[in-house]
Structure formats: C-alpha cells, structure tokens
Short mmCIF file of C-alpha atoms and ligand atoms in Angstrom, two decimals:
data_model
loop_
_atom_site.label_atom_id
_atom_site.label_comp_id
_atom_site.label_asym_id
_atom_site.label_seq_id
_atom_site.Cartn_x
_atom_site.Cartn_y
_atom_site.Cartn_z
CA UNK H 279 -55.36 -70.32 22.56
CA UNK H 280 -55.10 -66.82 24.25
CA UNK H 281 -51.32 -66.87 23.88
CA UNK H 282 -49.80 -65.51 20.50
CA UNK H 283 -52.62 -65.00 17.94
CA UNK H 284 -52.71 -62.56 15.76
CA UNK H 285 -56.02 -61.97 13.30
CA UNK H 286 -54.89 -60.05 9.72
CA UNK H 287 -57.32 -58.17 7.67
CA UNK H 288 -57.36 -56.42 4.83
CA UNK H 289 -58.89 -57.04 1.25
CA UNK H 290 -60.92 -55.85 -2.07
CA UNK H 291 -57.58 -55.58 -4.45
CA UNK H 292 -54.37 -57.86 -4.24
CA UNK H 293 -52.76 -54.53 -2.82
CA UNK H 294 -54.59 -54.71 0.18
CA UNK H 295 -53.63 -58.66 0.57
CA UNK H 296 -49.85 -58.76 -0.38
CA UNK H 297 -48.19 -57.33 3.01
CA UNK H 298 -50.05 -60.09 4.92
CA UNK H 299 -49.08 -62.73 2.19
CA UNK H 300 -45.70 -61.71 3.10
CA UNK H 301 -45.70 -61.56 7.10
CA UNK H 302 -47.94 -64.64 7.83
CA UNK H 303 -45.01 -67.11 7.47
CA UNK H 304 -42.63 -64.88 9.93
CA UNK H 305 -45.71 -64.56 12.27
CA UNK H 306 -45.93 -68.60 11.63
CA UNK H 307 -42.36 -69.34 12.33
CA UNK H 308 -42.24 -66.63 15.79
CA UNK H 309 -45.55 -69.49 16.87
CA UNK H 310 -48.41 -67.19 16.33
CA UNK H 311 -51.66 -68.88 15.51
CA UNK H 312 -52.89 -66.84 12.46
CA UNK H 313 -56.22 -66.12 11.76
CA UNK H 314 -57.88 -64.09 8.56
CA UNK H 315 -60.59 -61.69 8.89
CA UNK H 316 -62.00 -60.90 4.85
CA UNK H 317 -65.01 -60.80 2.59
CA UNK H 318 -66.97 -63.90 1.85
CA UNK H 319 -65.92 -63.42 -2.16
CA UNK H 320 -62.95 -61.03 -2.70
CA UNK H 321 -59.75 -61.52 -4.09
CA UNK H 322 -57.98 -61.91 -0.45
CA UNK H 323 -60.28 -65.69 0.11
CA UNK H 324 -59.30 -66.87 -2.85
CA UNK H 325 -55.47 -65.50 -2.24
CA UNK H 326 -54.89 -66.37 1.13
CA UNK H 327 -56.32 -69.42 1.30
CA UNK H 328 -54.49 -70.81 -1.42
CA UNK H 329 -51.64 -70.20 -0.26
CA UNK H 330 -51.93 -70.62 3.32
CA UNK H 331 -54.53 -73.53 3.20
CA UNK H 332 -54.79 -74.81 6.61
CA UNK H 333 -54.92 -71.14 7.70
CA UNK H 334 -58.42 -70.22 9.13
CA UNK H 335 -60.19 -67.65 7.39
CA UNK H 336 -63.40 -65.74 8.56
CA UNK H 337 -65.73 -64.55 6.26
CA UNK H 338 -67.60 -61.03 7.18
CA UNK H 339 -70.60 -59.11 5.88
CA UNK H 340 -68.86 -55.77 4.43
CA UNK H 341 -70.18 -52.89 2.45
CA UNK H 342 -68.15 -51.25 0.01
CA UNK H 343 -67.06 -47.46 1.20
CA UNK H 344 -67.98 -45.23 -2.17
CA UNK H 345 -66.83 -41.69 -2.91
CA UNK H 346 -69.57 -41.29 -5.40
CA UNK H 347 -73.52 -41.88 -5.46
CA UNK H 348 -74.99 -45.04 -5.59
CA UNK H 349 -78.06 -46.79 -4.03
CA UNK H 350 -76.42 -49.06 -3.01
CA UNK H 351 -74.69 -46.68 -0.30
CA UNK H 352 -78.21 -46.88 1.30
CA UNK H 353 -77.71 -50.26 2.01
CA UNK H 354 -73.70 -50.68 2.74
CA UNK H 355 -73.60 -48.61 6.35
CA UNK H 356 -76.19 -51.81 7.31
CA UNK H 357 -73.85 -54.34 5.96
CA UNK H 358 -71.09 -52.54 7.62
CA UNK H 359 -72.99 -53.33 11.21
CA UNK H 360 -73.66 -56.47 10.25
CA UNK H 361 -69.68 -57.23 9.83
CA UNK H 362 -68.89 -55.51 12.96
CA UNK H 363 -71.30 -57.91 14.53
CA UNK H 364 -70.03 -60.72 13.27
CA UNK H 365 -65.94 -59.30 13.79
CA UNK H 366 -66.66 -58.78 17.26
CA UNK H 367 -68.08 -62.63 18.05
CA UNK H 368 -64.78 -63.98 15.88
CA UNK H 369 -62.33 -61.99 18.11
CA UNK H 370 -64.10 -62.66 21.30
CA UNK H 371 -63.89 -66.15 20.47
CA UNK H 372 -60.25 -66.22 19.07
CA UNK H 373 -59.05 -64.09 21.37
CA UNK H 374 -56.12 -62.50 19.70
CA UNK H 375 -53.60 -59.88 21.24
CA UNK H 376 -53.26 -57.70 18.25
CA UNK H 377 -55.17 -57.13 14.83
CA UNK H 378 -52.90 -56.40 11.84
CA UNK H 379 -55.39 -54.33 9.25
CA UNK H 380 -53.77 -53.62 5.58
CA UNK H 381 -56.54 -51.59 4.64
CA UNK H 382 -59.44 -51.84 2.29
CA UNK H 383 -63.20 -51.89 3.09
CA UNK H 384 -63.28 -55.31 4.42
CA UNK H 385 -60.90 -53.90 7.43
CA UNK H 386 -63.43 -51.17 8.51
CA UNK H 387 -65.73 -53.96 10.48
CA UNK H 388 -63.03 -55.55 12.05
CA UNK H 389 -61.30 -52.20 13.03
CA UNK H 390 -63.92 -51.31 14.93
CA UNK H 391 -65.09 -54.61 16.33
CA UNK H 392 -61.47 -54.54 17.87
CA UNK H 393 -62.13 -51.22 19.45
CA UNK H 394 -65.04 -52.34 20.76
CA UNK H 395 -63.53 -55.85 22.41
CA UNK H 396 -60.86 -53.66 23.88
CA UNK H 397 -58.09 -55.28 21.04
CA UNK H 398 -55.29 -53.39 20.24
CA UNK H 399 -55.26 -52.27 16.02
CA UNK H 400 -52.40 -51.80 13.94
CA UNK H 401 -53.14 -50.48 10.45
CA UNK H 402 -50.59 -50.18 7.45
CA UNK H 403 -51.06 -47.59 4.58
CA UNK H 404 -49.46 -48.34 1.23
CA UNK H 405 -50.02 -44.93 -0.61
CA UNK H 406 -48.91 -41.47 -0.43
CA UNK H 407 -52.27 -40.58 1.04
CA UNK H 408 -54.24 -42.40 3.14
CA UNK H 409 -57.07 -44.46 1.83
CA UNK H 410 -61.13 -43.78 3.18
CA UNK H 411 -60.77 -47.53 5.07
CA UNK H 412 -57.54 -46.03 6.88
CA UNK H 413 -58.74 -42.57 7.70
CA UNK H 414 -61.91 -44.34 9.06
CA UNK H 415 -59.64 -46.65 11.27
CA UNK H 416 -57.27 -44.46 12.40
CA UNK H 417 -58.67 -42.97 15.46
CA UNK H 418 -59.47 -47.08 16.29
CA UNK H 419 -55.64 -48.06 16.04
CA UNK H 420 -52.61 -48.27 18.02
CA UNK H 421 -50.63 -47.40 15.45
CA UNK H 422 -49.99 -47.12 11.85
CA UNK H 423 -47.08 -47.86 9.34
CA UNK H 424 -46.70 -46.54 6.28
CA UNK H 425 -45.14 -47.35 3.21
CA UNK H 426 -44.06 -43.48 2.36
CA UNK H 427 -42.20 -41.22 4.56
CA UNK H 428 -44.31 -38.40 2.71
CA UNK H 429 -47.68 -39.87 4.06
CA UNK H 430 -46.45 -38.92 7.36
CA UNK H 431 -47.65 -35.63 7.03
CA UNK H 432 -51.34 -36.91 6.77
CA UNK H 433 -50.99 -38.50 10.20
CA UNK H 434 -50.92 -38.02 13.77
CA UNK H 435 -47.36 -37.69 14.53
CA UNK H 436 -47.84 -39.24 18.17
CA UNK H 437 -48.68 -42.77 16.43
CA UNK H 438 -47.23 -43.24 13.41
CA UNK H 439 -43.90 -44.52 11.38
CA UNK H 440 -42.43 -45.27 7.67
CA UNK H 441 -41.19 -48.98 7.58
CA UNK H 442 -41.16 -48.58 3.49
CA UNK H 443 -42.34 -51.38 1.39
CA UNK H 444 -42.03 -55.22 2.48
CA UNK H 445 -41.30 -57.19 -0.13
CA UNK H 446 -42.67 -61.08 -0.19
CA UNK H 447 -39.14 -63.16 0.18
CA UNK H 448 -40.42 -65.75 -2.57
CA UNK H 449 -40.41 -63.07 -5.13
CA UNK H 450 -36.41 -62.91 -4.25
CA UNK H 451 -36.43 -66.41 -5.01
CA UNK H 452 -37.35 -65.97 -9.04
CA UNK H 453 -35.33 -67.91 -11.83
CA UNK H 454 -34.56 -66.22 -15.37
CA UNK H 455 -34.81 -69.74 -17.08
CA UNK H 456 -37.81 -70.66 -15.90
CA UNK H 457 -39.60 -67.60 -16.28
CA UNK H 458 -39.19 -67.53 -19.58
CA UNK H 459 -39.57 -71.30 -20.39
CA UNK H 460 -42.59 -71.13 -18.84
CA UNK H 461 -43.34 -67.92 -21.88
CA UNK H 462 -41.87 -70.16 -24.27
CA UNK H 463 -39.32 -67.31 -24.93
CA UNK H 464 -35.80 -67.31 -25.95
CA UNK H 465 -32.86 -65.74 -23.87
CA UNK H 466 -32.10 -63.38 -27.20
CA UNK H 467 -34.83 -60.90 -27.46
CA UNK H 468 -35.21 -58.57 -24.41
CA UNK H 469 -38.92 -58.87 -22.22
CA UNK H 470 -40.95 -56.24 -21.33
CA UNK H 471 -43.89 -57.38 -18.65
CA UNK H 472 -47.44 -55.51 -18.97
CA UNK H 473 -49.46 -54.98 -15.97
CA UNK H 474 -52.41 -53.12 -15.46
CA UNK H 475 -52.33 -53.77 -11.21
CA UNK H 476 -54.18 -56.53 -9.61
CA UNK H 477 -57.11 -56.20 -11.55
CA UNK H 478 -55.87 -55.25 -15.33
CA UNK H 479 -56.51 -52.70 -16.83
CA UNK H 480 -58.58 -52.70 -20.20
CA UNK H 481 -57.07 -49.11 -21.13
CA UNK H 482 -53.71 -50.55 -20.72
CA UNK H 483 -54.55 -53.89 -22.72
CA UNK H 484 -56.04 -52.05 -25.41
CA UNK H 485 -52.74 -49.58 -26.03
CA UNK H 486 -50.55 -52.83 -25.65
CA UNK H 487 -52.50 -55.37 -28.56
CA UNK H 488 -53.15 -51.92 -30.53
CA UNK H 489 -49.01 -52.33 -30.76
CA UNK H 490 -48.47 -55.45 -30.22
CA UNK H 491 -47.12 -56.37 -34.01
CA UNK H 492 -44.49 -53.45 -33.99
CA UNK H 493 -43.64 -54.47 -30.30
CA UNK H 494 -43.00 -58.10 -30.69
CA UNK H 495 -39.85 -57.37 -33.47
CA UNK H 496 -38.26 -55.98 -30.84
CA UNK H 497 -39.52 -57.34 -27.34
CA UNK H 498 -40.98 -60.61 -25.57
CA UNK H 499 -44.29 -59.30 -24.04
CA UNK H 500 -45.39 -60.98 -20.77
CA UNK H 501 -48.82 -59.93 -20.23
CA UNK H 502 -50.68 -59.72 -16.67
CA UNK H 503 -54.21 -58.68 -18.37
CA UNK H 504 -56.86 -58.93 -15.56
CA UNK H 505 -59.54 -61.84 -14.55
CA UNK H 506 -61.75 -61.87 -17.64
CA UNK H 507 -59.01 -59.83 -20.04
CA UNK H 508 -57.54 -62.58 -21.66
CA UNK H 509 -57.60 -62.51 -25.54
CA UNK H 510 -58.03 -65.90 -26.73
CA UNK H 511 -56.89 -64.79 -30.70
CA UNK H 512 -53.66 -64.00 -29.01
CA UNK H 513 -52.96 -67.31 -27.48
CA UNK H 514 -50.88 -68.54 -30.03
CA UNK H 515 -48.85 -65.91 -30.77
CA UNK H 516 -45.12 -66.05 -30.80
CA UNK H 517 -43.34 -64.15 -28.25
CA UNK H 518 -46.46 -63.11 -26.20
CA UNK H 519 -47.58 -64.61 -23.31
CA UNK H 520 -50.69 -63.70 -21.54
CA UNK H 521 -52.28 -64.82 -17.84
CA UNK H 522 -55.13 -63.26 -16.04
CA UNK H 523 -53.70 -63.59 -12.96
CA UNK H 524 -50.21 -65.35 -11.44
CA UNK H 525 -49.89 -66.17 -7.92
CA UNK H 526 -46.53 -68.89 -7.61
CA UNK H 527 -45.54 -67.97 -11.51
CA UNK H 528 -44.94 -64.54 -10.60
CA UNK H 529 -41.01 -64.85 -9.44
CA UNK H 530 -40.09 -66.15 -12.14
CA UNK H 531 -41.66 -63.92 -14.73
CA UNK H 532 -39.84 -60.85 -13.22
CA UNK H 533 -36.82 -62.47 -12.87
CA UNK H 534 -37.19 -63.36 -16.40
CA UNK H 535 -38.31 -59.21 -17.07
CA UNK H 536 -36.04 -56.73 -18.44
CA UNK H 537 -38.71 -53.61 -18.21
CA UNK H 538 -41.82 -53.36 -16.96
CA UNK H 539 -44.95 -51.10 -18.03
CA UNK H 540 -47.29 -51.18 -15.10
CA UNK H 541 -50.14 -49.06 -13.36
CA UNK H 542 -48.69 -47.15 -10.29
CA UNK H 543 -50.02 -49.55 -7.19
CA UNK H 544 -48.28 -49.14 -4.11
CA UNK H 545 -46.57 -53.06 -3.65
CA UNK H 546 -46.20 -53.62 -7.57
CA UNK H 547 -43.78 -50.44 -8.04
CA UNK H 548 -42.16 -51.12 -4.95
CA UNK H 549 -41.23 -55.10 -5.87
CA UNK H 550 -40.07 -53.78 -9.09
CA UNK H 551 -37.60 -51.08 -7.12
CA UNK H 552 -36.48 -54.01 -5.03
CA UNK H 553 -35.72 -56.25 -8.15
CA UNK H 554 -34.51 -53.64 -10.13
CA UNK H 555 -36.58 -53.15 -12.68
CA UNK H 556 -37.02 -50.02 -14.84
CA UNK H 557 -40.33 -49.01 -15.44
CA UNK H 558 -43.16 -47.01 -17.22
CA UNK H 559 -45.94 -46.14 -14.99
CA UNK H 560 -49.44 -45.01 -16.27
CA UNK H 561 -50.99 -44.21 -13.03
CA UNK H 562 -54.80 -44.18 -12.57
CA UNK H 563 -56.27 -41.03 -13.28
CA UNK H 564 -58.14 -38.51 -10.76
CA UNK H 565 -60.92 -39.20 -12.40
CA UNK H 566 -61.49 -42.49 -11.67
CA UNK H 567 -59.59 -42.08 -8.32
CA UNK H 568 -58.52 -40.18 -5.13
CA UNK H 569 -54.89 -39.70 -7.00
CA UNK H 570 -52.72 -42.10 -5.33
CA UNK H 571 -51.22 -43.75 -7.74
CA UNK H 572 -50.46 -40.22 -9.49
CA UNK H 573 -48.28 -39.79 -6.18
CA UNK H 574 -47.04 -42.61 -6.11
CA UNK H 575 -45.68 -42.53 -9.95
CA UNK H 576 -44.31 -39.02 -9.32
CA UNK H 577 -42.37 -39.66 -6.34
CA UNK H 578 -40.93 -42.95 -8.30
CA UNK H 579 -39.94 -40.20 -11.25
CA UNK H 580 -38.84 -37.50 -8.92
CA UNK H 581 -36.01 -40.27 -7.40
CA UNK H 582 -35.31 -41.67 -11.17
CA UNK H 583 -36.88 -44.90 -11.41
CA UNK H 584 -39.25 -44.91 -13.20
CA UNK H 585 -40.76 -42.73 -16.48
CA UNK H 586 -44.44 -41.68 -16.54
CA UNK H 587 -47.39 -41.47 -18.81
CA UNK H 588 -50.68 -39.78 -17.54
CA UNK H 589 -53.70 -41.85 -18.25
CA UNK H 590 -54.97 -38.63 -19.80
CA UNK H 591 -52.24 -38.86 -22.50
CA UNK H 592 -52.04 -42.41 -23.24
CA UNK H 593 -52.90 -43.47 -27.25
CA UNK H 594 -51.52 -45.55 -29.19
CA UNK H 595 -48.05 -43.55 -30.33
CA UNK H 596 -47.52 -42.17 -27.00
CA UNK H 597 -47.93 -45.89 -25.67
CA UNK H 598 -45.10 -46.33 -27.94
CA UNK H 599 -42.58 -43.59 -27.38
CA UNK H 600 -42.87 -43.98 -23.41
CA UNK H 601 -41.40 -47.42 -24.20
CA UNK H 602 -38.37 -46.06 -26.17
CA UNK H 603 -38.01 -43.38 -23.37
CA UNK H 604 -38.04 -46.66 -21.28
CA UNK H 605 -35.38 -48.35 -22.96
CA UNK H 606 -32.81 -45.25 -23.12
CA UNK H 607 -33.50 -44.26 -19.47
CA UNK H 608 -33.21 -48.03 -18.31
CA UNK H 609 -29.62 -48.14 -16.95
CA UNK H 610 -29.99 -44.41 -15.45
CA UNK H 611 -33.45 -46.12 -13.39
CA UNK H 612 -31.32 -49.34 -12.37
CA UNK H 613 -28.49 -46.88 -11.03
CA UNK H 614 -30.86 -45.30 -9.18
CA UNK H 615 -32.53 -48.81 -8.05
CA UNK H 616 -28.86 -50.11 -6.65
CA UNK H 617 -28.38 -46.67 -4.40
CA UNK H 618 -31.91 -47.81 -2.45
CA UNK H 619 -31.10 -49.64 1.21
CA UNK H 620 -32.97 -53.08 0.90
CA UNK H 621 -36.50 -52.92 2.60
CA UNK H 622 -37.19 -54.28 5.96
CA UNK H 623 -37.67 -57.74 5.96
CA UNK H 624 -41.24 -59.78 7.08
CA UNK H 625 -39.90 -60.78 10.27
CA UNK H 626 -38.82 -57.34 11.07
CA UNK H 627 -42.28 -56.12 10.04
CA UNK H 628 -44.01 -58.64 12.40
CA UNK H 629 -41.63 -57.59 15.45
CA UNK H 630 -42.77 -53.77 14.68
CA UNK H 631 -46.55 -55.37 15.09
CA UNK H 632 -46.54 -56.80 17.94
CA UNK H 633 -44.95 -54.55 19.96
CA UNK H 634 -48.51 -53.20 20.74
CA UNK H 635 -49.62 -56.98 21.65
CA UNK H 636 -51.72 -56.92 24.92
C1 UD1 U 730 -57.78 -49.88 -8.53
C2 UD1 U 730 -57.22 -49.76 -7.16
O1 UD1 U 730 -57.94 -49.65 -6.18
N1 UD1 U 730 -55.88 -49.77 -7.06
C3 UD1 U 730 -55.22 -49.68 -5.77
C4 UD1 U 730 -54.79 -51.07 -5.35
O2 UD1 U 730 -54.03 -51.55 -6.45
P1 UD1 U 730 -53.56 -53.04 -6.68
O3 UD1 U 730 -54.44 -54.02 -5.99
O4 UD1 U 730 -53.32 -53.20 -8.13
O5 UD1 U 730 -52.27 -52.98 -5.80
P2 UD1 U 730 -50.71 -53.02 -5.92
O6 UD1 U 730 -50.20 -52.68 -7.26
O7 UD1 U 730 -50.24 -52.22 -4.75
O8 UD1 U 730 -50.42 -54.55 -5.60
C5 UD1 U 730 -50.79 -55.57 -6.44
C6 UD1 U 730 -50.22 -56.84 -5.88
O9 UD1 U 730 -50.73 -57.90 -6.64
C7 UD1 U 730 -49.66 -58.73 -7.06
N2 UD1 U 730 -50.03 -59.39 -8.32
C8 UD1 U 730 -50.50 -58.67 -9.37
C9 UD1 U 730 -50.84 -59.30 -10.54
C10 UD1 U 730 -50.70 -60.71 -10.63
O10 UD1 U 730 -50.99 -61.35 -11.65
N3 UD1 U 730 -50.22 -61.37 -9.54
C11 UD1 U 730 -49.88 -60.75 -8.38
O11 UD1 U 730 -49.44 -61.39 -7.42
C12 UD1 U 730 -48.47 -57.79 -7.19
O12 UD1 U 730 -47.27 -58.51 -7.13
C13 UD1 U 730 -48.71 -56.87 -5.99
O13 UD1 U 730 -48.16 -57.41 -4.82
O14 UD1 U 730 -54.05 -51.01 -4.12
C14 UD1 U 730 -52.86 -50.20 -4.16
C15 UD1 U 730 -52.19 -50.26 -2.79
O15 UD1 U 730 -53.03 -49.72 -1.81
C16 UD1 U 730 -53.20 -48.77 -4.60
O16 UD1 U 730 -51.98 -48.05 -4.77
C17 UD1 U 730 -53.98 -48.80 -5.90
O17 UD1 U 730 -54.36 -47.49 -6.27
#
C-alpha cells in the first residue's frame, strides 16, 4: 500500500475536476492506486465517482473561501480545521507519495494536511491568475503547473512551469453522427453549442431563448443550460436540444458542433482550441469575479480564436451580431486553431507529477 499512490483533490466547479478526470486513467495504467480527496456534496463526488466507480473517494469538511462578507465566513475557517483534521488521518492512513491538488476550496484542507504529514504537494492553476485556493497553497507545494505561460509571472520562478491545457483523450474520441442523432438534428443546417461553463449561466440562457426563433432558421442549437436551467416549454422544439449537464454525451456533441458560444472557463476554451472550434466568449464579469475569465477570453482574442462579448454589453441584438461576427471570423479562428502544437498528453502530465514523489 505505501508503494505508488497518489491522492487527487480538487473540486466546487467541473473546472476544478476535469484535469484529474483526465490523468486518473494514465496514473491507473503506470499502477498507481488512486485515491480522491473532495467535499461530501460537490460536483467532483458526483463526477468522479461516476466515472471512476470503484475509485475510493474521501469526503472532507470544507468551508467555502469568500472574497465578500458573509456570516457564514465566521463559521468556514472552523470547517476548514475540521477538514484538515480529517485530510491528515486519510493520508496518514493511505499513505501516498504525492498529492495532486487542481484547485478549488475543497483542496485548501488537504494542502495543508499534506504539509503537515510531511507529503509532498503539487498544485495546477488553470487561469491567467491564480485562484485564492492556489495562492493559499502555494507556499505548501512542491510545485505548480500552470495552464498559461502568462500566469508565470504571478509565481515563484524557483517552482513553477506551463504544461498548457490537458485535454481528456475521450473527448478526441467524439462522432459527428452520433452527436447529432442523439439532437435529433440533420447533417444540413450548421450547429452552434451554448454553454454557460459548468454551472450555466442564466444571463447566457436568457440572451439565447430571447433569440432562439430567429436563430433556429439558420442554426441547430445544442444547449448546455446548467443543473436546474432546463426549460421544459422548449423540449419539443425542432432543432434545439437542451441538457443540464453531459458527462459521456459530451464528445459527441462537439464533434457534432460547428461554433460554439461559451463563458470563458479555463478547460472549456481550451478543449474547444484543441478540437477546433471557433468561438464567442462572454466571460464573467469583474463584478461577479476576480477577472479570470476576462483574461482568459482576451488572450484567446489576442491569438485569433475566438471573438468576445463583455458581460457588460450582452442584450439581446448584441447576442445576435457576436454570432454573425462568429460565423465570418470562423475559418480565420480555425487557421489559427491548426498553427497550435497539440497539448501534452495525460500520461505526460502524470510523469511531470510524480517527479516530486517521495
Ligand atoms: C463560476 C466559476 O467559478 N468559474 C470558474 C470555473 O469554471 P467552470 O467550472 O465552468 O470551468 P471550465 O470551463 O474551466 O471547465 C468546465 C469543465 O466542465 C466540462 N463540462 C461542462 C458542461 C457539461 O455539461 N459537461 C462537462 O463535462 C467541460 O468540458 C470542462 O472540462 O473554473 C474555471 C477553471 O478554473 C475558471 O476559469 C472559471 O472562472
């Protein structure tokens, strides 16, 4: 048991979940015995242990790291402890010789549990700038990877390095035809996919079904609306197809995409760059935000592939004439897209981890 394990972490939005979705199968097949460290209800349970079921997962206390005022951040720093606590008696008994965190406030506990059993860390950051979980973990870790080479700048030079994005291989191994028999589409009219990141977004729902008539003479609209967004008036309509959530669906669908309009999440922008699709990003705003996904939209514009809308500027016509933009720009993006080297692959990522194995 002390040889080869490894215990991921990382949770509270699918972007903080979808590296380890894609490394767990090359840590698998190199005969690590993988372990999860998350929250007892957030989206990475219910993600990775339906797909890896016989995987062990650990549930941990964790308190939710706020850059605002609430009451509740009275009562988070003891929650916090409490997950340390229970972190540190999970790796003493497991054991591992390296902890892989991808961020979020789940990692924060386990971070510094690992400090604490003398574990070596090894943290990934998917934004342009750090997130509050990383900057909290990074005097705890080994090392960290990042997803930009401009994030570099926010780091300690001594122990850090851009690997770029790393793409889950099954969403490499998408079908056209199925995607969009599964939509009930035809192979005529072109299909634009909606997403408003892993958890919707309602301003981004509301600008698509305020166009949705004008948009369905011209497009097939795949819709990715959120847990709790569906519309159940639009279930029946021709040409649009809505889901709250995909998990095995998902190659497919953007195999079966043409364009995509999409918030600006680090690992959805990135998969669509790898698959070549153009996009429009509407980013979250600063307001509801530290910026990232600003960043991250601007850099994607600043190398050609993609077009943005600020959230500030989104309404109903603008909705509309990003998409044309979209469409004329789309071949200029997927030139763009074919110039990019192909991202480092999951079992490269997991030899770059456990190099600082003990
Ligand atoms: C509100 C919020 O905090 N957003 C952050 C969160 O976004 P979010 O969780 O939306 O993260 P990303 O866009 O980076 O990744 C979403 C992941 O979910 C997957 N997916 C999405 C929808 C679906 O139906 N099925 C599915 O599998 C995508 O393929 C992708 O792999 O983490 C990102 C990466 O740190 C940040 O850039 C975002 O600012």
């Amino acid at each position: 048991m002390n040889e080869k394990t490894i215990i991921l972490t990382g949770g509270g939005t699918a972007g903080h979940v979808s590296l380890n979705e894609a490394i767990i199968p090359s840590l698998q097949e190199a005969g690590y015995n993988v372990h999860y460290i998350g929250s007892h209800d957030g989206i990475e349970k219910e993600l990775i242990t339906n797909a890896f079921p016989s995987l062990p997962y650990h549930s941990i206390s964790s308190g939710k790291l706020r850059r605002y005022f609430s009451v509740q951040n009275f009562t988070d720093p003891f929650k916090v402890m409490a997950g340390v606590t229970q972190a540190f008696s999970i790796i003493k008994k497991i054991k591992p010789t390296v902890i892989f965190s991808k961020g979020g406030f789940v990692s924060v506990p386990v971070v510094i549990a690992a400090k604490l059993a003398n574990i070596p860390v090894v943290v990934h950051e998917s934004d342009v700038t750090p997130g509050l979980a990383n900057k909290i973990s990074l005097p705890f870790a080994s090392h960290i990877f990042t997803v930009f080479k401009e994030t570099m700048k926010h780091l300690p030079n001594d122990k850090s390095t851009c690997t770029g994005s790393i793409i889950r291989q099954q969403l490499f191994e998408g079908n056209r035809e199925r995607g969009l028999a599964l939509c009930g589409f035809t192979a005529e009219k072109k299909v634009l996919l909606v997403m408003g990141g892993s958890l919707g977004s309602v301003i981004i729902n509301d600008a698509l079904r305020e166009n949705l008539s004008s948009l369905l003479e011209k497009y097939q609209i795949i819709h990715l609306c959120g847990k709790g967004n569906a519309d159940k008036k639009l279930e029946n309509l021709q040409g649009y197809c809505q889901f709250e959530y995909v998990t095995t669906e998902l190659p497919d669908l953007l195999y079966a995409t043409d364009f995509v309009v999409s918030r600006a999440g680090s690992n959805s922008i990135f998969e669509f760059l790898a698959l070549h699709k153009p996009m429009l990003l509407i980013p979250l705003s600063a307001a509801k935000s530290r910026g990232d996904q600003i960043l991250n939209a601007n850099l994607f514009k600043k190398q050609g592939f993609a077009h943005v809308l600020d959230e500030e500027k989104l309404t109903k016509e603008s909705f509309m004439q990003a998409i044309q933009m979209l469409e004329q720009k789309a071949e200029e993006m997927i030139d763009q897209m074919l110039e990019v080297e192909h991202p480092k692959t999951p079992k490269e990522m997991v030899a770059l981890i456990t190099q600082y194995e003990k």
